[in-house]
Short mmCIF file of N, CA and C and ligand atoms in Angstrom, two decimals:
data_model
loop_
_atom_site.label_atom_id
_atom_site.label_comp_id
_atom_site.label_asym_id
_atom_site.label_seq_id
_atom_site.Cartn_x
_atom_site.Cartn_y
_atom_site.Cartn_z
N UNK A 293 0.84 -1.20 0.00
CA UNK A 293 0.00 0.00 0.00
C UNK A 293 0.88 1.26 0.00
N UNK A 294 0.67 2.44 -0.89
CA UNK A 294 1.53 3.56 -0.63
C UNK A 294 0.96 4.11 0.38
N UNK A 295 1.63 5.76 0.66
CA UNK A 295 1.17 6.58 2.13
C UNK A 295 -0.28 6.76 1.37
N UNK A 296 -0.45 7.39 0.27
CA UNK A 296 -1.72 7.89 0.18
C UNK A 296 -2.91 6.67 -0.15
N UNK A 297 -2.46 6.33 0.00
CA UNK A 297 -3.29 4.82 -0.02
C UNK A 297 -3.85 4.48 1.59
N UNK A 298 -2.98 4.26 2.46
CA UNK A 298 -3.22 4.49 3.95
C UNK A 298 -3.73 5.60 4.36
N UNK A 299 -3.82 6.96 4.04
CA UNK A 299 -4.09 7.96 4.67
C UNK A 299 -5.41 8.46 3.95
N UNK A 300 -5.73 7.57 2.81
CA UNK A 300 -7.12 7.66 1.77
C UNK A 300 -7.96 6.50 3.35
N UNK A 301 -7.28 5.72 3.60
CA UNK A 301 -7.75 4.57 3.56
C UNK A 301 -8.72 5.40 5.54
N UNK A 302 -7.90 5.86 6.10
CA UNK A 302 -8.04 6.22 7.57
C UNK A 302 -9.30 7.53 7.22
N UNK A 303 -9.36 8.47 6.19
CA UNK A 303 -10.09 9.31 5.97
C UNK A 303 -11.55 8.41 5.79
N UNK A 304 -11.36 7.44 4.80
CA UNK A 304 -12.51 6.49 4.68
C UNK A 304 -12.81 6.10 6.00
N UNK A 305 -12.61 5.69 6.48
CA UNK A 305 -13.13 4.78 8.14
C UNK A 305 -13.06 5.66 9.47
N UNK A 306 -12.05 5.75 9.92
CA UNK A 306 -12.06 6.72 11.57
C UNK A 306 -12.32 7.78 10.84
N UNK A 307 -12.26 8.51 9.51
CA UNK A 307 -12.48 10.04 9.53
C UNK A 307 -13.80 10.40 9.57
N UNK A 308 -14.61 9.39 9.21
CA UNK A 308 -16.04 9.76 9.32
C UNK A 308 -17.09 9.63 10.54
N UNK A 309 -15.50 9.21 11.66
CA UNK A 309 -16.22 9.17 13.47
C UNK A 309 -16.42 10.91 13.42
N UNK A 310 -17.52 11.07 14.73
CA UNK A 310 -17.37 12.27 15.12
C UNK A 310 -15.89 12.79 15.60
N UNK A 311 -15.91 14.10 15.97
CA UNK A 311 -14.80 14.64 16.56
C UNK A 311 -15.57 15.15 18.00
N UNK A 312 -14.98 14.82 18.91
CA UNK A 312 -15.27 14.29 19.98
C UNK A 312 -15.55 15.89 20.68
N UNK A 313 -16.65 16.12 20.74
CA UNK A 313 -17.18 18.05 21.40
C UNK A 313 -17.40 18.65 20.14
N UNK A 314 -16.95 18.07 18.79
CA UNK A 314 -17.19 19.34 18.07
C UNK A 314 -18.43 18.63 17.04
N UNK A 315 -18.87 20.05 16.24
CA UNK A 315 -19.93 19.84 15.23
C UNK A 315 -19.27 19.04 14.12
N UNK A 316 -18.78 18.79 14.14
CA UNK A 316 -17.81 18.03 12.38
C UNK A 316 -17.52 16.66 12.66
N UNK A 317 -17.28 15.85 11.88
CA UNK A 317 -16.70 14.95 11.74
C UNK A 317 -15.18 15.58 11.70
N UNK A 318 -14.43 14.34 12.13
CA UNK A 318 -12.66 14.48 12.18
C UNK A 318 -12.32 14.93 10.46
N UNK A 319 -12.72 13.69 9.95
CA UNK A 319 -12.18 14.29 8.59
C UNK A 319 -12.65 15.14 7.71
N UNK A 320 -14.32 15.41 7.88
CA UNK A 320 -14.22 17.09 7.94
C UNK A 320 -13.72 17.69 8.08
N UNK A 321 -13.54 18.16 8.96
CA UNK A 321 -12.25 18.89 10.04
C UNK A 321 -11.03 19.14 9.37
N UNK A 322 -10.29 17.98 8.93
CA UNK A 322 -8.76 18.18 8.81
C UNK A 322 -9.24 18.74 6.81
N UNK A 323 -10.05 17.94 6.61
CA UNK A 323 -10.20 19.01 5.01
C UNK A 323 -10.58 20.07 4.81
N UNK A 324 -11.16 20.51 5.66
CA UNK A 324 -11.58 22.05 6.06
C UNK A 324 -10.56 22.78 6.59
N UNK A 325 -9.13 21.99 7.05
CA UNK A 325 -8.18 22.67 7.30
C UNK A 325 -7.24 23.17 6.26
N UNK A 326 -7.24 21.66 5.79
CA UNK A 326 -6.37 21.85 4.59
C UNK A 326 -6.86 22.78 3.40
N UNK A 327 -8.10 22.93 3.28
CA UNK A 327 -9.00 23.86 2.12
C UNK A 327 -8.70 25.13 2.50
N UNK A 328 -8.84 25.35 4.03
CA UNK A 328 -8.60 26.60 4.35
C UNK A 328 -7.29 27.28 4.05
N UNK A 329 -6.03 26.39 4.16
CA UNK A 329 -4.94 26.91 3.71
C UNK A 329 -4.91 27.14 2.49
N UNK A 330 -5.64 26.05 1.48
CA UNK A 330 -5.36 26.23 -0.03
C UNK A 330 -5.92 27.67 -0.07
N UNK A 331 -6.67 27.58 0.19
CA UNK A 331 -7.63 29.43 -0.26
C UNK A 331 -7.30 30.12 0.82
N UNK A 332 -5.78 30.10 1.29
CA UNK A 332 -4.84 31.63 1.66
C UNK A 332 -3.33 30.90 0.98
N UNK A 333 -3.49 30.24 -0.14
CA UNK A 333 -2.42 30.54 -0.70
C UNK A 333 -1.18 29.57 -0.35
N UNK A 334 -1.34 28.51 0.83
CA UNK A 334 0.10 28.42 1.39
C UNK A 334 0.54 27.50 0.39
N UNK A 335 1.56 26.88 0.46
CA UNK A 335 2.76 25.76 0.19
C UNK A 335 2.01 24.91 0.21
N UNK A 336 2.15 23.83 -1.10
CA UNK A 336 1.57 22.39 -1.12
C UNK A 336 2.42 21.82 0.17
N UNK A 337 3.38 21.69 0.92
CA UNK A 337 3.61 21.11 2.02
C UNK A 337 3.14 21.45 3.19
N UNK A 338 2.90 22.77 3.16
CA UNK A 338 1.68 23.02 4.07
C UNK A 338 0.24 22.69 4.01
N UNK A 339 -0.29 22.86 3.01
CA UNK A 339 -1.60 22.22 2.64
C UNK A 339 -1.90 21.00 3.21
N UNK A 340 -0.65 20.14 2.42
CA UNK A 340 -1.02 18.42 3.27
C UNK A 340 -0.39 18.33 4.81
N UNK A 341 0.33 19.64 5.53
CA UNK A 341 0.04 19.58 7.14
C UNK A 341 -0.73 19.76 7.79
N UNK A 342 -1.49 21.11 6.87
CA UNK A 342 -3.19 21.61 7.63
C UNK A 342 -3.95 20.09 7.08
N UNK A 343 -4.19 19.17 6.08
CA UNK A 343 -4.90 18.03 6.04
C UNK A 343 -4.80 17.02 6.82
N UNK A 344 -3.50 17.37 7.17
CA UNK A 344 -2.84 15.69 8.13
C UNK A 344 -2.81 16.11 9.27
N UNK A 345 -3.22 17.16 10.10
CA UNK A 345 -2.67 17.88 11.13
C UNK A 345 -3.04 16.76 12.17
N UNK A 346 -4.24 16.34 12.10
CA UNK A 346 -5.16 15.42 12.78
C UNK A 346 -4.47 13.61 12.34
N UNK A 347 -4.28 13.46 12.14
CA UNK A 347 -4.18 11.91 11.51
C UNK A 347 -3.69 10.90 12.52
N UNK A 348 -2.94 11.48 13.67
CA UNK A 348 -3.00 10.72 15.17
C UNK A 348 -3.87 10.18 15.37
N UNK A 349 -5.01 11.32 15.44
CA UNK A 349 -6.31 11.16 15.84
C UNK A 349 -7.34 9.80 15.23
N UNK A 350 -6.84 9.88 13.83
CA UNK A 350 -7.56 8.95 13.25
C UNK A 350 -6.94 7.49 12.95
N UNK A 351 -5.40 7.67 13.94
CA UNK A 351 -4.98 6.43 14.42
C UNK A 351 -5.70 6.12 16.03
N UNK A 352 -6.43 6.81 16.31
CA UNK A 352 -6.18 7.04 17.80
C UNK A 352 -5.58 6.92 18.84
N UNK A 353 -4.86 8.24 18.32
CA UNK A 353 -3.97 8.52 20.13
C UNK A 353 -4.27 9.57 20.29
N UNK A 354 -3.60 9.43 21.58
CA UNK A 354 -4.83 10.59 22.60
C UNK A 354 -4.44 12.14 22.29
N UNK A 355 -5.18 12.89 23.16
CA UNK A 355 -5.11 14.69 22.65
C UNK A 355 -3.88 14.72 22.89
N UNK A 356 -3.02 14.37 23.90
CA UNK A 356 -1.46 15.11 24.18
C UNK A 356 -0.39 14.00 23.62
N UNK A 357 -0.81 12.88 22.57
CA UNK A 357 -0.20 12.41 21.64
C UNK A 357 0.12 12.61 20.02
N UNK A 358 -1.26 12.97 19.95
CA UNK A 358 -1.65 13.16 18.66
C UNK A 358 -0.63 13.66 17.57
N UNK A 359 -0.23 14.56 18.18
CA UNK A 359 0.61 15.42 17.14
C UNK A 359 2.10 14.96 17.01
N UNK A 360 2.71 14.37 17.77
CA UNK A 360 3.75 13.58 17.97
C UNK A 360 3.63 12.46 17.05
N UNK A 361 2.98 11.78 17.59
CA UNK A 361 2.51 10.24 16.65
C UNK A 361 2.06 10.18 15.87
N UNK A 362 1.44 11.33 14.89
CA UNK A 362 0.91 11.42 13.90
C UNK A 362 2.13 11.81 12.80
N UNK A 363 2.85 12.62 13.20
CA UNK A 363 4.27 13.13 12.59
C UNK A 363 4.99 12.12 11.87
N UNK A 364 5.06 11.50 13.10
CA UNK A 364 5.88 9.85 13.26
C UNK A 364 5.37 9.48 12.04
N UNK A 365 4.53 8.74 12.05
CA UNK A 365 3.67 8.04 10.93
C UNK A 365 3.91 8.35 9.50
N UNK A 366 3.82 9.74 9.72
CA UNK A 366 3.47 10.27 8.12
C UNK A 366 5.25 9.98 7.71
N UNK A 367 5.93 10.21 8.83
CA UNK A 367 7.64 10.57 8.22
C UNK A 367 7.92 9.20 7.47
N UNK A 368 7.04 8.06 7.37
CA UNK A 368 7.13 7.51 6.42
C UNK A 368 7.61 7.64 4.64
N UNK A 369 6.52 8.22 4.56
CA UNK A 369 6.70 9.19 3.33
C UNK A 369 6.80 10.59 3.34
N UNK A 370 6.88 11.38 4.45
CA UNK A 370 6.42 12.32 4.09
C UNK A 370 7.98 13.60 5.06
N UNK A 371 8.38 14.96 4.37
CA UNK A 371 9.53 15.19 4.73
C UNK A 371 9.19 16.39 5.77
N UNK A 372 9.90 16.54 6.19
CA UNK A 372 9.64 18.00 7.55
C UNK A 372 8.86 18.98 7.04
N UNK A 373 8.45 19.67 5.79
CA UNK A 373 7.85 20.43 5.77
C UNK A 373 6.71 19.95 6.41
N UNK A 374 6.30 18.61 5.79
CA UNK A 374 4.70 18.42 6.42
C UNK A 374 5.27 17.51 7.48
N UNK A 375 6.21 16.97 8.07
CA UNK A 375 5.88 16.27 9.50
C UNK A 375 5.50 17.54 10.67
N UNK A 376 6.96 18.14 10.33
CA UNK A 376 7.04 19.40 11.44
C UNK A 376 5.86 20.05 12.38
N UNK A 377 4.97 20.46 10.78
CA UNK A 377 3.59 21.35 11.69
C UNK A 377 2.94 20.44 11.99
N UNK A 378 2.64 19.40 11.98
CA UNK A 378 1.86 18.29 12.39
C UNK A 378 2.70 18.06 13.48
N UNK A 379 4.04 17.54 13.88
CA UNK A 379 4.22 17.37 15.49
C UNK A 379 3.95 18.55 16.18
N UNK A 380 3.73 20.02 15.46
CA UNK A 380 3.68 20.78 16.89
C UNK A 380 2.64 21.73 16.98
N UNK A 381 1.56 21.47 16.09
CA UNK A 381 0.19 21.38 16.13
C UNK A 381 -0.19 22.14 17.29
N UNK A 382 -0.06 21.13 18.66
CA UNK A 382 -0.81 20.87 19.51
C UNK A 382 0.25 22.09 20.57
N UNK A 383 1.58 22.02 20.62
CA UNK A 383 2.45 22.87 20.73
C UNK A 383 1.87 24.56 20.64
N UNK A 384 1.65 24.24 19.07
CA UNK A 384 1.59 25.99 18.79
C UNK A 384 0.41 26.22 19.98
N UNK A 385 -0.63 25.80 19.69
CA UNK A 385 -2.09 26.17 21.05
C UNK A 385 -1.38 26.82 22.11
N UNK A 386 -0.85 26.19 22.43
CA UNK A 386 -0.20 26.34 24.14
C UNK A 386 0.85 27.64 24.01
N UNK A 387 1.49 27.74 22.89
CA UNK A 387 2.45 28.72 22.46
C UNK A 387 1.33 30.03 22.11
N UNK A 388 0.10 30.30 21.56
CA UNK A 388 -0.31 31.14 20.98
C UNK A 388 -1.24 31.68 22.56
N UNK A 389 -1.68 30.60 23.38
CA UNK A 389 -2.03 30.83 24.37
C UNK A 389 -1.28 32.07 25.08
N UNK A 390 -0.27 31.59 25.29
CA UNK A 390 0.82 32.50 26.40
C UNK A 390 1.26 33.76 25.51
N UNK A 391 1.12 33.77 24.37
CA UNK A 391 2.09 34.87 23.15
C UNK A 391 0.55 35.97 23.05
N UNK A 392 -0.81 35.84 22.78
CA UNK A 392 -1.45 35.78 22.12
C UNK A 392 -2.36 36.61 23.00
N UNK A 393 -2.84 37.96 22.80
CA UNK A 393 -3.59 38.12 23.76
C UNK A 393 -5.45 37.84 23.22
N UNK A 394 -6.50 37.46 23.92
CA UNK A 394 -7.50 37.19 23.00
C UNK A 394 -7.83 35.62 22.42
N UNK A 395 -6.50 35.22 21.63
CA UNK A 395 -6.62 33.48 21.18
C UNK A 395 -7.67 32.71 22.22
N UNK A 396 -6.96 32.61 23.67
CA UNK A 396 -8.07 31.54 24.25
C UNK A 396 -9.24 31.43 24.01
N UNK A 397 -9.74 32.71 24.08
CA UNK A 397 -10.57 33.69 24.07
C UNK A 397 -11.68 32.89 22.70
N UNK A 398 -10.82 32.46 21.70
CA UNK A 398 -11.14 31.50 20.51
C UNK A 398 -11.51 30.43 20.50
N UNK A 399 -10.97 29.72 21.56
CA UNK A 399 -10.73 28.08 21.24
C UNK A 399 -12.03 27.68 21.68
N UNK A 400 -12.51 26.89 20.65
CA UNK A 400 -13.55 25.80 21.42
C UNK A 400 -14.00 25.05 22.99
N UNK A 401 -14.64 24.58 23.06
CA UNK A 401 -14.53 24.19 25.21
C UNK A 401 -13.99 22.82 24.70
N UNK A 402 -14.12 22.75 23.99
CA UNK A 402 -13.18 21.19 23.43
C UNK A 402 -11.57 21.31 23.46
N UNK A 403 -11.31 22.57 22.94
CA UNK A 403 -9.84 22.73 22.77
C UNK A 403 -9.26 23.44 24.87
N UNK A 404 -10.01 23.84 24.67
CA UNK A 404 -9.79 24.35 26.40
C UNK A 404 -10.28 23.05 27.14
N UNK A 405 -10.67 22.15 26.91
CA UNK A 405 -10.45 21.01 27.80
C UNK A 405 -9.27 20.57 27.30
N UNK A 406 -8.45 19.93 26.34
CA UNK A 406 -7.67 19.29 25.93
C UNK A 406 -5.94 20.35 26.57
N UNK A 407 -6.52 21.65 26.39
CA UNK A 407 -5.55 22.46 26.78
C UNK A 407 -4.49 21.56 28.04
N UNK A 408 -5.52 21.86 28.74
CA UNK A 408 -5.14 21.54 30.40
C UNK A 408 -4.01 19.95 30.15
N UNK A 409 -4.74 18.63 29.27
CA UNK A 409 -3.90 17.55 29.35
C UNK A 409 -3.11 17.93 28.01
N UNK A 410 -2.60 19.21 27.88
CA UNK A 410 -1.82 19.00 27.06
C UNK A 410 -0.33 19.90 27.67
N UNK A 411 -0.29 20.32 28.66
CA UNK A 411 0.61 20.82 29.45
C UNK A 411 -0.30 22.40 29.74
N UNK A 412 -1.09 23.22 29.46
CA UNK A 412 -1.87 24.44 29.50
C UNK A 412 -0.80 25.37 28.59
N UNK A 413 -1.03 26.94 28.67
CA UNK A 413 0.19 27.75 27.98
C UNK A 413 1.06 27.67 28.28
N UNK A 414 2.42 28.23 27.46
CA UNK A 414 3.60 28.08 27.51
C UNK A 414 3.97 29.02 28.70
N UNK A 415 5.24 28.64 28.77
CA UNK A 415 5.56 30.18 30.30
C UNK A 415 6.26 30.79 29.22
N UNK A 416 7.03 32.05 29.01
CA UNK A 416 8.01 32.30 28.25
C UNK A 416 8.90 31.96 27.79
N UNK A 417 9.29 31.29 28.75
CA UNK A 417 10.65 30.51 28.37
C UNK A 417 10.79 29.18 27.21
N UNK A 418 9.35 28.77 27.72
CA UNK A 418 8.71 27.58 26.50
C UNK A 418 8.36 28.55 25.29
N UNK A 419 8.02 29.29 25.33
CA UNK A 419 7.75 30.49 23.96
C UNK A 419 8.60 30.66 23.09
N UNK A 420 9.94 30.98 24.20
CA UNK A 420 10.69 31.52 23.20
C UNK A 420 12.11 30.55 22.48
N UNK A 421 11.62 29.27 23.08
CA UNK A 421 12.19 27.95 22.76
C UNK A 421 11.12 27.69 21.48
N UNK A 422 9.88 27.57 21.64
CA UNK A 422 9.29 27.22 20.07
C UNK A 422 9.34 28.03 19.30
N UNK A 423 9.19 29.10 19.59
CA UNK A 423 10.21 30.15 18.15
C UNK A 423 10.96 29.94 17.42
N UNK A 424 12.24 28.94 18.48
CA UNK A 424 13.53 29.37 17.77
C UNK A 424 13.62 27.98 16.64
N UNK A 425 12.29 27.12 16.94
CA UNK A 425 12.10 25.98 16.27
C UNK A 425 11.98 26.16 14.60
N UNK A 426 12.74 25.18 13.77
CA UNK A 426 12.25 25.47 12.64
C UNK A 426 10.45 25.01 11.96
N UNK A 427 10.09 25.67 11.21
CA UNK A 427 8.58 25.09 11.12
C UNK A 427 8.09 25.77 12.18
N UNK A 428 8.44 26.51 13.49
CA UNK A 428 7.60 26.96 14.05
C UNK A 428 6.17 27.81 13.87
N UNK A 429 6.71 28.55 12.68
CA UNK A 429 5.71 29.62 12.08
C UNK A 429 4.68 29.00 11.32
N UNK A 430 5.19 27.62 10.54
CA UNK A 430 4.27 27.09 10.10
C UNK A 430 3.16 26.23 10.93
N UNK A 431 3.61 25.91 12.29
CA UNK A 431 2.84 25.09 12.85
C UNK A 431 1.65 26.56 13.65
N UNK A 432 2.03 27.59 13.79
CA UNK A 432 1.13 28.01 14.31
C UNK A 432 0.02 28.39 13.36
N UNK A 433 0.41 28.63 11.47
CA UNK A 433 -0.45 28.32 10.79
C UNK A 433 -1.24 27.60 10.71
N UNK A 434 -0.93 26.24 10.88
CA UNK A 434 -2.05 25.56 10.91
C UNK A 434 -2.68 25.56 12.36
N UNK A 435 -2.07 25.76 13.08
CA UNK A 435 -3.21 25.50 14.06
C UNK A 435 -4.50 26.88 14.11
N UNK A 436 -4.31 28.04 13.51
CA UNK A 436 -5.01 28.92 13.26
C UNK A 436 -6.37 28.16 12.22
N UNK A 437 -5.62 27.43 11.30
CA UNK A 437 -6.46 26.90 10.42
C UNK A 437 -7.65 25.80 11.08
N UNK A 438 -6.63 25.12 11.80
CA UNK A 438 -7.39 24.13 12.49
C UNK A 438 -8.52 24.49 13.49
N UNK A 439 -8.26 25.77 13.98
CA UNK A 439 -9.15 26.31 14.99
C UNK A 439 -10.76 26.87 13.97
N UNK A 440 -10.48 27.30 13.09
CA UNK A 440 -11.28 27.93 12.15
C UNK A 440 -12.22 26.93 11.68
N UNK A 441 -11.16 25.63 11.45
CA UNK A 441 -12.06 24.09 10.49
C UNK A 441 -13.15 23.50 10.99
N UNK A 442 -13.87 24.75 11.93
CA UNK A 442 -15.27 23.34 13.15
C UNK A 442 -15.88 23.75 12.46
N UNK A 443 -16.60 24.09 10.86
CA UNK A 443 -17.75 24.78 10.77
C UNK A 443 -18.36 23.77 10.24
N UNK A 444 -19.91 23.54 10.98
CA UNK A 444 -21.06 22.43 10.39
C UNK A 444 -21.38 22.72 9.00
N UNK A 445 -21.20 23.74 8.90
CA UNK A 445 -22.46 24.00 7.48
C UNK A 445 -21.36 23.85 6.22
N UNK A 446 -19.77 24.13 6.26
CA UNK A 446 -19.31 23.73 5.38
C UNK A 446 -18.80 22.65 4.62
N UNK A 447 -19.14 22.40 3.40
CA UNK A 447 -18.84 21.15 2.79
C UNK A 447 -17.57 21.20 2.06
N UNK A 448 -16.54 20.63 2.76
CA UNK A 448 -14.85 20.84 2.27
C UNK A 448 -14.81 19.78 1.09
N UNK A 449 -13.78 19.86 0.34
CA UNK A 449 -13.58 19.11 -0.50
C UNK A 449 -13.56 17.82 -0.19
N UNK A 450 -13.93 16.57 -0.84
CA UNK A 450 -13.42 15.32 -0.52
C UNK A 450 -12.11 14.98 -0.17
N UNK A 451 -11.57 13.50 0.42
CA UNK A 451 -10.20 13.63 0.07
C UNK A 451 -9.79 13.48 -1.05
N UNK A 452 -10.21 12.91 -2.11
CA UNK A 452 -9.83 12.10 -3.69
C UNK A 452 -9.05 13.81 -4.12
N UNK A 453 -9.90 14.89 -3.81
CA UNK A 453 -9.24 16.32 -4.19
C UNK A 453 -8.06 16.35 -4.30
N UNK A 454 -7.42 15.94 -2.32
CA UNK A 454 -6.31 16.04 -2.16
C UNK A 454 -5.03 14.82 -2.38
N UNK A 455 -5.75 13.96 -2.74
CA UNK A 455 -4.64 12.44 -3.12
C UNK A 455 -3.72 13.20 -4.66
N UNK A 456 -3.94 14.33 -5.22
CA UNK A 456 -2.60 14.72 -6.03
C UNK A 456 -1.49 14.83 -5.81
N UNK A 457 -1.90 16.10 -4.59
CA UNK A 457 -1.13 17.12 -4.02
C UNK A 457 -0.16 16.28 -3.29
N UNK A 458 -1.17 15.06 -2.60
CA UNK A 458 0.26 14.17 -1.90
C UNK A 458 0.79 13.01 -2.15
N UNK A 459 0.16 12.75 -3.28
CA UNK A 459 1.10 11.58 -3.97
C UNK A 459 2.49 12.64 -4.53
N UNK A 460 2.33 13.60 -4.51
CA UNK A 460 3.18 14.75 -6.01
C UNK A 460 4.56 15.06 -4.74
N UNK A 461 3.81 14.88 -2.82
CA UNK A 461 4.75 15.31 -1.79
C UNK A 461 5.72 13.97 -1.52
N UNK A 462 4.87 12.81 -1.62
CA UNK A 462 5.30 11.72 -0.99
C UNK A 462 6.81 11.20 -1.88
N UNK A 463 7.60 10.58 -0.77
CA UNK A 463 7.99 9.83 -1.38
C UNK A 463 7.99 7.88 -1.57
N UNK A 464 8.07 7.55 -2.50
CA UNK A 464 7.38 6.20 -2.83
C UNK A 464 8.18 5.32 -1.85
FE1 FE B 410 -7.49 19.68 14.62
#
């Protein structure tokens, strides 16, 4: 099986569980992420990070795994542009928390529960350590995206859309 073959295959089955507090399905969700980036323009390697951002999830592991183990996975085929914002996903939250005045202020009661088991905001010192990270900037992109992707009423592209973009990233 190639990656996009597996990651077609997880969108088909766990992506069509709910997402656990929110109005969407999971793989709603992560295509509504990834759509959202396409229509501001970013990097096809960003595109398939805002799509994959979630894909832990639809291995299931837990909220303060997810983004770690999902990384993992993809680094199969897939190179730091798109592992990167996908391990620190869950990172940026906690980073935009402490940096950010207002953000919390955003997040879902879903994402403010998960906050707490995910270490809560950064102190500064954790801030200014994920800064100096590469991909940092991109991971807080997507998680902007990801915060945006709960909407019920929108109908995101399928995945079949996006099986180009990452067969074109992957490597075989
Ligand atoms: Fe998400």
């Amino acid at each position: 099986m190639t990656g996009v073959e597996a990651i077609a295959e997880l969108f088909a089955g766990p992506g069509a569980r709910d997402y656990l507090g929110e109005p969407v399905t999971i793989g709603s969700h992560m295509r509504q992420a990834g759509h959202l980036a396409e229509a501001a323009g970013a990097e096809g390697s960003l595109v398939a990070a805002a799509l994959l951002h979630d894909i832990g999830h639809l291995r299931n592991e837990t909220d303060s795994r997810h983004g770690d183990a999902g990384a993992q996975w993809l680094s199969q085929w897939f190179g730091t542009a798109v592992t990167e914002p996908v391990r620190l996903h869950v990172a940026a939250k906690r980073y935009l928390c402490a940096t950010e005045p207002g953000y919390f202020g955003l997040l879902s009661a879903e994402s403010v529960r998960t906050l707490a088991l995910q270490g809560g905001p950064m102190t500064a010192g954790q801030a200014a350590e994920f800064e100096a990270m590469p991909f940092a900037q991109d991971a807080v992109a997507v998680r902007r995206w990801d915060d945006e992707a709960k909407d019920p009423v929108i109908t995101p592209p399928e995945f079949a859309y996006f099986a180009p973009l990452l067969a074109r990233l992957a490597r075989s």
